Short mmCIF file of C-alpha atoms in Angstrom, two decimals:
data_model
loop_
_atom_site.label_atom_id
_atom_site.label_comp_id
_atom_site.label_asym_id
_atom_site.label_seq_id
_atom_site.Cartn_x
_atom_site.Cartn_y
_atom_site.Cartn_z
CA MET A 62 90.60 100.98 97.29
CA ILE A 63 94.40 101.07 97.12
CA PHE A 64 95.57 104.38 98.60
CA ILE A 65 99.18 105.50 98.05
CA VAL A 66 101.21 108.54 99.11
CA VAL A 67 104.78 108.93 97.89
CA LYS A 68 107.32 111.65 98.82
CA PHE A 69 109.82 112.31 96.02
CA PRO A 70 113.01 114.11 97.20
CA VAL A 71 114.03 115.87 93.99
CA LYS A 72 117.54 117.11 93.27
CA THR A 73 117.70 120.91 93.44
CA ASP A 74 118.67 121.18 89.76
CA TYR A 75 115.41 119.50 88.70
CA VAL A 76 112.87 121.01 91.09
CA ASP A 77 111.57 123.63 88.65
CA GLU A 78 111.07 121.08 85.88
CA TRP A 79 109.87 118.11 87.93
CA LEU A 80 106.17 118.45 87.09
CA SER A 81 106.83 118.85 83.38
CA ARG A 82 109.17 115.85 83.43
CA VAL A 83 106.53 113.63 85.04
CA ASP A 84 103.61 115.03 83.05
CA SER A 85 103.34 112.24 80.47
CA PHE A 86 103.42 109.67 83.30
CA THR A 87 100.78 111.67 85.19
CA GLN A 88 98.46 111.92 82.20
CA ALA A 89 98.87 108.25 81.25
CA THR A 90 98.13 107.14 84.81
CA ARG A 91 95.08 109.39 85.10
CA ASN A 92 93.74 107.74 81.94
CA GLU A 93 94.14 104.20 83.27
CA PRO A 94 90.96 102.23 83.94
CA GLY A 95 90.50 102.07 87.70
CA ASN A 96 92.57 105.15 88.56
CA LEU A 97 90.58 107.22 91.04
CA TRP A 98 93.05 110.11 91.35
CA PHE A 99 96.68 110.98 90.82
CA GLU A 100 97.60 114.37 92.30
CA TRP A 101 100.92 116.13 92.85
CA SER A 102 101.66 118.64 95.62
CA ARG A 103 104.81 120.31 96.85
CA SER A 104 105.93 120.19 100.46
CA ILE A 105 105.86 123.54 102.24
CA ASP A 106 108.46 122.25 104.73
CA ASP A 107 110.88 121.15 102.01
CA PRO A 108 110.21 122.72 98.59
CA THR A 109 112.46 120.13 96.93
CA THR A 110 110.04 117.37 97.90
CA PHE A 111 106.99 116.57 95.79
CA VAL A 112 104.15 114.53 97.24
CA LEU A 113 102.03 112.25 95.09
CA VAL A 114 98.61 111.16 96.35
CA GLU A 115 97.07 108.42 94.24
CA ALA A 116 94.30 105.86 94.49
CA PHE A 117 93.12 102.92 92.43
CA GLN A 118 90.24 100.54 92.47
CA ASP A 119 91.48 97.32 94.10
CA ASP A 120 91.85 95.44 90.84
CA ALA A 121 93.64 98.27 88.97
CA ALA A 122 96.86 98.71 90.96
CA ALA A 123 98.64 95.68 89.49
CA ALA A 124 97.96 96.86 85.93
CA HIS A 125 99.34 100.29 86.86
CA VAL A 126 102.63 98.89 88.18
CA GLY A 127 102.90 96.63 85.14
CA SER A 128 102.24 99.39 82.60
CA ASP A 129 104.88 100.61 80.16
CA HIS A 130 104.47 104.21 81.32
CA PHE A 131 105.10 103.19 84.95
CA LYS A 132 108.27 101.30 84.01
CA LYS A 133 109.46 104.24 81.88
CA ALA A 134 108.72 106.71 84.69
CA LEU A 135 110.92 104.76 87.11
CA ILE A 136 113.83 105.00 84.67
CA ASP A 137 113.17 108.69 83.97
CA MET A 138 112.79 109.68 87.65
CA ARG A 139 115.79 107.81 89.03
CA PRO A 140 118.45 110.41 88.00
CA LEU A 141 116.23 113.29 89.24
CA ILE A 142 115.85 112.21 92.88
CA ARG A 143 118.24 112.63 95.83
CA ARG A 144 117.34 109.40 97.62
CA THR A 145 114.80 106.61 97.65
CA PRO A 146 111.26 108.02 97.94
CA ASP A 147 109.17 107.34 101.05
CA ILE A 148 105.83 105.59 100.47
CA VAL A 149 102.66 104.65 102.29
CA SER A 150 100.56 102.12 100.43
CA THR A 151 97.48 100.59 101.97
CA THR A 152 94.15 99.05 101.13
CA ILE A 153 91.10 100.80 102.52
CA GLU A 154 88.33 98.22 102.60
CA GLY A 155 84.98 99.42 101.31
CA ALA A 156 86.24 102.84 100.21
CA THR A 157 85.55 104.02 96.68
CA GLY A 158 86.69 107.64 96.87
CA TRP A 159 86.91 110.73 99.02
CA SER A 160 84.54 111.28 101.96
CA LYS A 161 83.36 114.64 103.26
CA MET A 162 85.11 116.05 106.35
CA GLY A 163 82.32 116.32 108.90
CA GLU A 164 84.24 118.66 111.20
CA LEU A 165 84.21 121.38 108.52
CA SER A 166 80.89 120.58 106.88
CA LEU A 167 79.37 123.46 104.94
CA ASP A 168 76.25 121.59 103.87
#
């Protein structure tokens, strides 16, 4: 599984409309074959930063980056951000999705 977390530092003027501006990209990515999840959150430490947590089956990440909606999203996002986003991208061998947190198990 390819696991990716990206922090997007959004310009103050665009914070309230960020999620609507990236919605078509979000929906298109969620509909890609091999996308496991694509979820946005907002930082509680810096409310102008949005955090994207996404995962793909190993063979699907290249198609995502090569897609028209990905290329368009890069162009659309560039004027909305304050600086280059921070990213963690890694392969988790053998993983296919979320695991249960044993320390808070309710089962």
